[in-house]
PDB file of C-alpha atoms in Angstrom:
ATOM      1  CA  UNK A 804      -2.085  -2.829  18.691  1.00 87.00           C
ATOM      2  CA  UNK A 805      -0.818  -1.072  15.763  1.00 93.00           C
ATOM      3  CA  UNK A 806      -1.910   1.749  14.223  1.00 96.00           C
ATOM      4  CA  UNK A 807      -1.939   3.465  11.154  1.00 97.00           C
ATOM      5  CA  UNK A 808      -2.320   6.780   9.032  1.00 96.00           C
ATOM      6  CA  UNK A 809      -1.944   7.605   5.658  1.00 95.00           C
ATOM      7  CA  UNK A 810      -1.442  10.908   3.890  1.00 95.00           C
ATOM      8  CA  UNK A 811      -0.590  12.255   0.810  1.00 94.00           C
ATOM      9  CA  UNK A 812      -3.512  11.646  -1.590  1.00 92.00           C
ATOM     10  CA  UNK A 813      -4.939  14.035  -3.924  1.00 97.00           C
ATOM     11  CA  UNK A 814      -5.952  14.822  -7.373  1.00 97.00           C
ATOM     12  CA  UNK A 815      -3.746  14.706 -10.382  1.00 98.00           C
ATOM     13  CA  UNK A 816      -3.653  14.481 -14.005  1.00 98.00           C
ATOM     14  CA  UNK A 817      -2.531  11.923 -16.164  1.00 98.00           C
ATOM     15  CA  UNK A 818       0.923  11.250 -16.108  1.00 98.00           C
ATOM     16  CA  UNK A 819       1.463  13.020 -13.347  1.00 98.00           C
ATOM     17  CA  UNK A 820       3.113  11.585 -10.229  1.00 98.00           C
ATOM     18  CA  UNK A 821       1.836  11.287  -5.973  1.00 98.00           C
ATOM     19  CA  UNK A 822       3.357   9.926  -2.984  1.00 98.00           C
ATOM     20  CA  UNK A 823       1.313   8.310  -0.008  1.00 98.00           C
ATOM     21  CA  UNK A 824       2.930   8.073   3.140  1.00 98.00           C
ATOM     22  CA  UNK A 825       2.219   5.580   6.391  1.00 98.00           C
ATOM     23  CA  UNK A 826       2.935   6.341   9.713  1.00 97.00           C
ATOM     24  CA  UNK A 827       2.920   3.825  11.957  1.00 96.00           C
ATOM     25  CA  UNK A 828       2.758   3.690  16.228  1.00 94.00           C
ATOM     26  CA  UNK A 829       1.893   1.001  18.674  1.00 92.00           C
ATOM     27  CA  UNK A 830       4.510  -1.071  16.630  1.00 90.00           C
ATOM     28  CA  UNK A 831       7.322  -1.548  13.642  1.00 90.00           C
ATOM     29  CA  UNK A 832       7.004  -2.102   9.887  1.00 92.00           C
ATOM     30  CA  UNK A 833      10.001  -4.391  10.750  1.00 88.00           C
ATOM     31  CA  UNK A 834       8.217  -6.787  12.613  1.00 89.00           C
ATOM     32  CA  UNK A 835       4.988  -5.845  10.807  1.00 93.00           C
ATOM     33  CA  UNK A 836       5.453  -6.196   7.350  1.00 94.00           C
ATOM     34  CA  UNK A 837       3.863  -3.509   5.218  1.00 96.00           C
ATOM     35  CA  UNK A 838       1.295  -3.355   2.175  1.00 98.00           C
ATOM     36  CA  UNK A 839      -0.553  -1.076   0.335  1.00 98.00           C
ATOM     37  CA  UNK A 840      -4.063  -1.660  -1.219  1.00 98.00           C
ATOM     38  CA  UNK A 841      -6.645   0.117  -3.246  1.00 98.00           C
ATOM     39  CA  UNK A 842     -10.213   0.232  -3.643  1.00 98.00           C
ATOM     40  CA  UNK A 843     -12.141   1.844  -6.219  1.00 96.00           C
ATOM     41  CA  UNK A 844     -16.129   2.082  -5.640  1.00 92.00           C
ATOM     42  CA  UNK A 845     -18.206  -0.708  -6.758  1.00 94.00           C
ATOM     43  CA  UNK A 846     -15.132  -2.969  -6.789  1.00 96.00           C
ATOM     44  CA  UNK A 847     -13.048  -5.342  -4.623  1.00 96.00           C
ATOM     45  CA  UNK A 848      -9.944  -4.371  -2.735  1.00 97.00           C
ATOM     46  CA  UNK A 849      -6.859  -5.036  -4.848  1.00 97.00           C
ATOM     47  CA  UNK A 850      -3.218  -5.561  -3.858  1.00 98.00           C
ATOM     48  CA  UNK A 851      -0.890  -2.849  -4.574  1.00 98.00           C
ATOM     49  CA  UNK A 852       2.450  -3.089  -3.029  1.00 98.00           C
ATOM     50  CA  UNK A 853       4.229  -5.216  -0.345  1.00 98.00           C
ATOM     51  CA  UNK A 854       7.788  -4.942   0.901  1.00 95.00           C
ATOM     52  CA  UNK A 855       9.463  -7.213   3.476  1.00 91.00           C
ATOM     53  CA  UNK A 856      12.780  -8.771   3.952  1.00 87.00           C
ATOM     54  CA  UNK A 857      13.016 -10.648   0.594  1.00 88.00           C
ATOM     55  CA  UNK A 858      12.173  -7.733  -1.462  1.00 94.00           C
ATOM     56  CA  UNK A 859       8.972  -6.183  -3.023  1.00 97.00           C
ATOM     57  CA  UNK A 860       6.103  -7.411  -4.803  1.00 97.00           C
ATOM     58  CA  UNK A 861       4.073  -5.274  -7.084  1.00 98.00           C
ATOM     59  CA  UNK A 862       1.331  -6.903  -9.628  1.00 98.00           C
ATOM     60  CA  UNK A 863       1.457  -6.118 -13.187  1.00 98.00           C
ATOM     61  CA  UNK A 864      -0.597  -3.344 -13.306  1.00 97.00           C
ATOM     62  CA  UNK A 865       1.184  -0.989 -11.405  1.00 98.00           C
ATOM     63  CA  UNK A 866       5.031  -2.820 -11.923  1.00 98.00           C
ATOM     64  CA  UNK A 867       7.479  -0.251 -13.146  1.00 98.00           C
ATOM     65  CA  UNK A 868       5.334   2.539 -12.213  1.00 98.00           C
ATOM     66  CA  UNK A 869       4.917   2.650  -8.370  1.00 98.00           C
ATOM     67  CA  UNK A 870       7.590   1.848  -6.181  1.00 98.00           C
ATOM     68  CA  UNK A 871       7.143   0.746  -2.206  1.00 98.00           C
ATOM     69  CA  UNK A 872       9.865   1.869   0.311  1.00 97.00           C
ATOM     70  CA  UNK A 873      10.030   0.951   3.969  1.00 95.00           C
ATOM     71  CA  UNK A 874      11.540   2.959   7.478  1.00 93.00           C
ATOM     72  CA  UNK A 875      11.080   1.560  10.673  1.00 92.00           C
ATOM     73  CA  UNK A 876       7.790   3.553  11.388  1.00 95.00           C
ATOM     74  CA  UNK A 877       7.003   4.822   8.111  1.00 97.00           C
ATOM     75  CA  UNK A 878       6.571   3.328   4.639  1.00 97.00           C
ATOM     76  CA  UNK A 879       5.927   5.188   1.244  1.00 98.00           C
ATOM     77  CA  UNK A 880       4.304   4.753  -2.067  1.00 98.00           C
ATOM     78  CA  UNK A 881       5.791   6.383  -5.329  1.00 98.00           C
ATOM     79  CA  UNK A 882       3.002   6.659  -7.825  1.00 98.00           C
ATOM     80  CA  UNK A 883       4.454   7.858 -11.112  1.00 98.00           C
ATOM     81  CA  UNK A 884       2.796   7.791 -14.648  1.00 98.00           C
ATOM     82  CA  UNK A 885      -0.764   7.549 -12.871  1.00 98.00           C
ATOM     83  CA  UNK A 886      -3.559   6.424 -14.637  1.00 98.00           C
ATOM     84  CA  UNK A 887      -7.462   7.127 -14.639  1.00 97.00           C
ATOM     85  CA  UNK A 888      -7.901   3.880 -13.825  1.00 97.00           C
ATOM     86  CA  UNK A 889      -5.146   4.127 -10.405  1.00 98.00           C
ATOM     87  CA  UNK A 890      -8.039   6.627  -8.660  1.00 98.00           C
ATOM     88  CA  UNK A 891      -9.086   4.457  -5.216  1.00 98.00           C
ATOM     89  CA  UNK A 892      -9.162   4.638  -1.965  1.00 98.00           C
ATOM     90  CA  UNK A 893      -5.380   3.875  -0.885  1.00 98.00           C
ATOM     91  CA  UNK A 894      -4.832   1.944   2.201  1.00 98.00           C
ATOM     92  CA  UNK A 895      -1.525   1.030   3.956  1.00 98.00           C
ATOM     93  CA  UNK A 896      -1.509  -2.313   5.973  1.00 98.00           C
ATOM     94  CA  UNK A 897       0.495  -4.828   8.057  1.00 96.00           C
ATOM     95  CA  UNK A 898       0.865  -8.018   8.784  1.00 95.00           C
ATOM     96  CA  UNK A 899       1.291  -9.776  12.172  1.00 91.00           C
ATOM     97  CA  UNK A 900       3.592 -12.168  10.753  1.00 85.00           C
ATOM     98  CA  UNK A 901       5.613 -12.844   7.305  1.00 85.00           C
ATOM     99  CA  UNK A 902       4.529 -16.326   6.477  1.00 90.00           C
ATOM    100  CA  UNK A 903       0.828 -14.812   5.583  1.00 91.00           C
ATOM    101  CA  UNK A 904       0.829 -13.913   1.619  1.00 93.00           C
ATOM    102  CA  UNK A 905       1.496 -10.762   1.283  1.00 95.00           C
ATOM    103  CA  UNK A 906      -0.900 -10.262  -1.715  1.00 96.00           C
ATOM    104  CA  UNK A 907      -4.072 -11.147   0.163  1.00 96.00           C
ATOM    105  CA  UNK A 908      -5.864  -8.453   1.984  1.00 96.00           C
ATOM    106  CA  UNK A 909      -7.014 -11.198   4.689  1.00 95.00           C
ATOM    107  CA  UNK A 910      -3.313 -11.728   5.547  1.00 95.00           C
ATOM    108  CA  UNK A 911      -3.440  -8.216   6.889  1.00 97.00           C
ATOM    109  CA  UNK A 912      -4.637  -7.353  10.219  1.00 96.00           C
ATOM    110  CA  UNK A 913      -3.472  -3.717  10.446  1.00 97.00           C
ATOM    111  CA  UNK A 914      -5.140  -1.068   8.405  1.00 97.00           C
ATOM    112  CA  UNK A 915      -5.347   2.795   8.114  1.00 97.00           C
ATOM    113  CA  UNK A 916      -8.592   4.892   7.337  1.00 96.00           C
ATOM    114  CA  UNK A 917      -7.381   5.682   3.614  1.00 97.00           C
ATOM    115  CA  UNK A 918      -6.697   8.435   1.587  1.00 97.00           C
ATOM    116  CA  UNK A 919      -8.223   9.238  -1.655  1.00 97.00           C
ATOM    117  CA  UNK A 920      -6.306   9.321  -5.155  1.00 98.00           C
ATOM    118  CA  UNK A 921      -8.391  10.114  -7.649  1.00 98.00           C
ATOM    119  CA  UNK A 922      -6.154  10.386 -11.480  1.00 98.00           C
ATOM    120  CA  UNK A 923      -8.326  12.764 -14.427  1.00 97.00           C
ATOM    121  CA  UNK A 924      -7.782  12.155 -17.804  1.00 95.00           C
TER     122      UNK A 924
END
């Protein structure tokens, strides 16, 4: 069973810049490919970041801004030029296998408790 634990959230301005962390036991981000999600109240969980061993994925809204990087128990989220609307719940994830998508949060059977990123204007 893997688990997992994020860290790193926090409060920032506009503009300004976090990094979320992922520690992971009980198993590898090598054989467990890694995500991050998001969550803001009131609305659906949203894909983030993925990494595996074709590259990463980002969707448009945070491309060019947030960057995934992978170790073989950790991976990392660069958040730069943060937004109001970037302030979620973060949450890393894994996947038992790569042939699930890696931009559907079903594909994922691995999941931290969060941490909180909340971006003021």
């Amino acid at each position: 069973q893997v688990q997992l634990v994020e860290s790193g959230g926090g409060s920032v301005q506009a503009g300004g810049s976090l990094s979320l962390s992922c520690a992971a036991s009980g198993g590898t981000f090598i054989n467990y490919p890694p995500g991050w999600f998001r969550q803001a109240p009131g609305k659906e969980r949203e894909f983030v970041a993925a990494i595996s061993w074709s590259g990463t994925y980002y969707p448009d809204s945070v491309k060019g801004r947030f960057t995934i990087s992978r170790e073989k128990n950790a991976v990392y989220l660069q958040m730069n030029s943060l937004k109001p609307e970037d302030t979620a719940l973060y949450y890393c994830a894994a996947r038992p296998d790569f042939s699930r998508p890696y931009d559907q949060h079903t594909s994922y059977s691995f999941w931290g408790q969060g941490t909180q990123v909340t971006v003021s204007a």
